[in-house]
Amino acid sequence: MWLNPEEVLVKNALKLWITERSNAFFLLQRRRGRGKTTGKISGLLVGALDTVLDSNARVTPFRILLQVPGSPISWIIASGAAMEEVNKHWDWLVHNLLHSLSVFDNKDDVSNFVKGKVKGLIAEEVRGRQAAQEDDPEKFREALLKFELHFQLPSSEKLVTFYSCSCWKGRVPRQGFLYLSINHMAFYSFLLGKEVKFVIPWAEVTRLERISGGFMTDAIRVSTRRRQRDFSMFLNLDEAYGVVGQLADIALRRLLDSEGLELDRVLQQPARITKRVLEEQALREYVLALFRLPRSERLHEVASCAAWTPHARCHTAGTLYTTDNYLCFSSREEGQCLLLLPLYQVLSVEKAESSQVLPEPIIVSMRSKKAFQLIQLQDREHLVESLTCRLRSLQLKQSTFRRGAHNRTASSCSYYTFYYQEEEEEEEEVEEQVLRNTVNKQALITAFQHASTHNTKIKEERSPGQRDRSQTHVVCKGCQARALTPRSPFRTVVLKWGYLKNTEAVKEQLWEDNFLEFGRGVHMFRTEKVQRLVAMGIPESLRGELWMTLSDATSDLEAHQDYYASLVHKSMGRSSLATEEIERDLHRSLPDHPAFQNPTGIAALRRVLTAYAHRNPKIGYCQSMNILASVLLLYAKEEEAFWLLVAVCERMLPDYFNRRVIGAQVDQSVFEQLIRERLPELAEHFPDLSTLSSVSLSWFLTIFVSVMPFHSAVCVVDCFFFHGIKAIFQLGLAVLETTSELLCRSCDDGHALMVLSSFLEHVGREDSSSQPPADQVPVTRLINDALERFGDLTVRKIERLRCHHRIQVLQAHEDTAKDNTLRLVSSEVSMCGDTLADIYDLFKTEHFISLYWGDTSMAAAAQAASWSRGGVSYLERRYRLDRPQFKSLYGLLAPWAGESGRHGDTLADRTFTLLDQDQDSLLTFRDFAAWLDTLYCGELNERIKLLYRLHLPPALTGSEDLSSVMPGVSTSRPLYVKVASGVCQEVKDYQEQLKQMLQDLVLAKEKDVEKPLPLMKQKEFIQFCKTLYSMFHGDPEENELFQAIATVTSLVLQIGEADHRGRAPRSRGGDCPDNWPDSESMESQWTVSFAQIFASLLTEQTLVNFLEKPGDLAVRIAEAKQKQYQQRAGLLTLQQRHR
């Protein structure tokens, strides 16, 4: 294969290569010991060495070198594993290049020509491989060439797919092609001699939506912060809309919040993204959400089949999905039948005999002595082979783990932790004793069941206003009430408790019957009948088990034996920000429940939250996690509660508990759209649905636990573990629909919030022997209404909506971050808000451009490192520029047009070094804005001071070439300036003026409180003069300015010379003393001050007018917006060609 040319200093080091063919410019070599059988010991040693090397370090046995006559350097341009492969490349070089190379006289031209040709061949091969992955390779290759031709983007801007469509301008459609790449969407049209083309970066897309109306029957609207673009007349609008949404979502997650959101490993490498990859990722996201699988699971096979369902006595048609650790089956109608089989519980996967009744069957045998039958599998051989291979690998891993666990000695250690100081000494002693116990081995509800029931029933007998003021207090060990309210009707409570026990017994019997019919454990069939049982409320004795089963936390528990105990041992006693927040929230978690009025429950909650924060420091601890963990601890053992919390935070509510709660906000945006679609009258009454979403945020974060009575909310949690987030969407819509009449009559937002709060407070249980209050809403009825009215809401639709609404949420966060940054910086600069906002956009775009096309700078690595550095605010480290990025913006925004060429590049380097006060090779927006503000809005002395500092260390480094001077200036002593004779007479006239000005400056300096600037040496001043000369190039008054700067330079040189001579020791009798400094030492002592230079500049009005002339920053920004993209793209393309 062709290789990117790589230098080889020694063509045959250590005699490891044998030349097979050669000519004047190329060598074909074979690795010694490879290709031919030889008995020589050297060949055997080299062959053995290549065999034992790691696969990444092995050398291909054949290669082709480019050699230029007379040059010691060669380049590897091709290699291969077989002689036939490299012979093809050799023949191509001989027939196509060899005769052309003889016309070159310069050997550098020969090497550059050949390397350019090889890189072109590599690019063509890349296009061919990319096109081969598409459905129509030739058509895609043609589109790729047009994309590169029309938009001139770097070659690393990978085209993903393209569509024929129309772009609307008003009522006029322009037919053309929409090109979708990894970082941009681009449109090109050429009709009737008029060309239309534009490029929209995904980072600027703020909203995607499908619209219909007017002339556009069905179109995709792409909104940015500046305008909207409408595209229609797609052959497949659904596909195009999905791909556009995916690419925008991936780009924004990668660019705007790479730290906060989980992104699949394939999508983190943009060069690997293709249309097929996007389709696979969309399907993978759907499968993970449908079965609530770990985010790390990879999707392997997808096969249509039919599964034998014993409860239905028939085969149910559906789809089989296989991942790293699971077999998943879903019926064609989502939710009708689901089956989840963890591979660690699978014993074998075998083919059965095929027949007309059972075509292509396989049998999946479980360790629990159950078996599942799947038929009508098209590629049965490959599926069985793949599953068998993964089973063997998994079984080997499990056996190794168990052997290691058996060899480890088990130690039962006590876990110590912080504890909340109670006022009573007796409670302190009880808590101290409890905290020295090991991890709880039973659910908290087991110890507090009777007290919790008594307390709850007492509250139900009171008025709603009195419910939250219960005085019941409980001690752990006895499980007896310490103090019961005197007025509580104890006899009624006992009767209700008996009724509740009967109800729980009925539910338990129904579930036992269900287990016999549908199975028990993770591999239980999840059908509509099971759904109805869950909607009734899971009995308390089975709740913990079924939560573990439905969430598949059981698999995590089985795969990580003793993991929780080790986490507790490592995390307890360590102080961090997360532990401090946990301590503050411990006593706010279900404060009315007896289990958390006691040290036992508090200590268990502390251990679970602290262990999770230690396991996942990226999340750490977020508010509302304490409420969820409290509920889980009530019905599950402590270790099980930990794994349930892992399942909720990492799988069932992805991205909910990250730095900015992005996932919850995305779901709130999805919920608002569902309200508009399903409840249009309510949406019409509330044009701004943010009022309702501000209330519903707690519904999603705490699964209704914080807004409903506890026993009602637990039934909602049951549905959540069965349906996932879909249950919360459905129940939220049902609540709004039930209260829609009252909400539409509400006069303001506060009244609407009271309506919702009051309704949710009165959602109760139906299993009560007495007549419930008139305003009570049975929770089971509310759940069944939600399933009946909104049961058509599918996981697939929710995932599609999430993809598009995540774009809006991320861009809203981006706008907020921008506003906060501008507010902080605006107080430090004189520029207006609009100008500062435009500069921010240029600054951010420059950062993105390097991320788009893989600039050779260290932007990405430095940016990642800045996130881990403490003491820097989020806004300051959000976007930072390195040296090449700053130099690009410097060329676009520098106020003086003459600063171009090599010296302009030098000034840009010095400016970056001066502004980089932290010396981390990165500049913040605050640094950049302050620099521009000085140049465009600062006073004259501030501008001159900035120029002065650019010619002093650290801005002026010792590595710069200081020997070059401006025309007419000599660095040898005595110092003089070559000027016209008329100017020499004028210089004498300035002497008296200069003396007076210097005296005034001395008096002003005494009043100046600022730290004085260092003195400028001779060579530094020469560089300063060179900068002044370069600034005037191209100015209409260029000749006058040159004359003025010559005059000023002469004055400053004379001042420095006079000052230097005054400080030098005088010789007596014309003889120099022994300690008289040499010429080099005397030159180093020549200095001038900023005050002297500034005073000299003020003597020339032409120069003052030029430096005081206000630059039009708005014009420069407008020009930069037009040039930035193409200029930077062209530069990066040039860099890539010369790598």
mmCIF file with all atom_site columns, C-alpha atoms in Angstrom, residues 448-454 457 490-504 540 711 765 767 769:
data_model
loop_
_atom_site.group_PDB
_atom_site.id
_atom_site.type_symbol
_atom_site.label_atom_id
_atom_site.label_alt_id
_atom_site.label_comp_id
_atom_site.label_asym_id
_atom_site.label_entity_id
_atom_site.label_seq_id
_atom_site.pdbx_PDB_ins_code
_atom_site.Cartn_x
_atom_site.Cartn_y
_atom_site.Cartn_z
_atom_site.occupancy
_atom_site.B_iso_or_equiv
_atom_site.pdbx_formal_charge
_atom_site.auth_seq_id
_atom_site.auth_comp_id
_atom_site.auth_asym_id
_atom_site.auth_atom_id
_atom_site.pdbx_PDB_model_num
ATOM 1  C CA . PHE A 1 448 ? -39.619 -0.065 60.040 1.00 0.00 ? 448 PHE A CA 1
ATOM 2  C CA . GLN A 1 449 ? -42.639 -1.586 58.320 1.00 0.00 ? 449 GLN A CA 1
ATOM 3  C CA . HIS A 1 450 ? -45.074 -1.517 61.257 1.00 0.00 ? 450 HIS A CA 1
ATOM 4  C CA . ALA A 1 451 ? -44.032 1.895  62.469 1.00 0.00 ? 451 ALA A CA 1
ATOM 5  C CA . SER A 1 452 ? -44.131 3.333  58.969 1.00 0.00 ? 452 SER A CA 1
ATOM 6  C CA . THR A 1 453 ? -47.622 1.931  58.382 1.00 0.00 ? 453 THR A CA 1
ATOM 7  C CA . HIS A 1 454 ? -48.918 3.256  61.705 1.00 0.00 ? 454 HIS A CA 1
ATOM 8  C CA . LYS A 1 457 ? -52.307 5.776  58.610 1.00 0.00 ? 457 LYS A CA 1
ATOM 9  C CA . PHE A 1 490 ? -55.730 3.451  67.093 1.00 0.00 ? 490 PHE A CA 1
ATOM 10 C CA . ARG A 1 491 ? -58.565 0.986  66.531 1.00 0.00 ? 491 ARG A CA 1
ATOM 11 C CA . THR A 1 492 ? -59.174 2.286  63.022 1.00 0.00 ? 492 THR A CA 1
ATOM 12 C CA . VAL A 1 493 ? -55.497 1.996  62.259 1.00 0.00 ? 493 VAL A CA 1
ATOM 13 C CA . VAL A 1 494 ? -55.488 -1.654 63.312 1.00 0.00 ? 494 VAL A CA 1
ATOM 14 C CA . LEU A 1 495 ? -58.489 -2.388 61.090 1.00 0.00 ? 495 LEU A CA 1
ATOM 15 C CA . LYS A 1 496 ? -56.839 -0.717 58.136 1.00 0.00 ? 496 LYS A CA 1
ATOM 16 C CA . TRP A 1 497 ? -53.608 -2.546 58.776 1.00 0.00 ? 497 TRP A CA 1
ATOM 17 C CA . GLY A 1 498 ? -55.473 -5.825 58.608 1.00 0.00 ? 498 GLY A CA 1
ATOM 18 C CA . TYR A 1 499 ? -57.079 -4.766 55.332 1.00 0.00 ? 499 TYR A CA 1
ATOM 19 C CA . LEU A 1 500 ? -53.723 -3.772 53.935 1.00 0.00 ? 500 LEU A CA 1
ATOM 20 C CA . LYS A 1 501 ? -52.262 -7.140 54.832 1.00 0.00 ? 501 LYS A CA 1
ATOM 21 C CA . ASN A 1 502 ? -55.098 -8.834 52.944 1.00 0.00 ? 502 ASN A CA 1
ATOM 22 C CA . THR A 1 503 ? -54.515 -6.593 49.906 1.00 0.00 ? 503 THR A CA 1
ATOM 23 C CA . GLU A 1 504 ? -50.802 -7.290 49.954 1.00 0.00 ? 504 GLU A CA 1
ATOM 24 C CA . GLU A 1 540 ? -43.786 -4.589 49.389 1.00 0.00 ? 540 GLU A CA 1
ATOM 25 C CA . HIS A 1 711 ? -46.935 5.254  49.098 1.00 0.00 ? 711 HIS A CA 1
ATOM 26 C CA . ARG A 1 765 ? -53.896 4.591  47.276 1.00 0.00 ? 765 ARG A CA 1
ATOM 27 C CA . ASP A 1 767 ? -56.433 -0.154 48.956 1.00 0.00 ? 767 ASP A CA 1
ATOM 28 C CA . SER A 1 769 ? -61.266 -0.170 53.711 1.00 0.00 ? 769 SER A CA 1
#
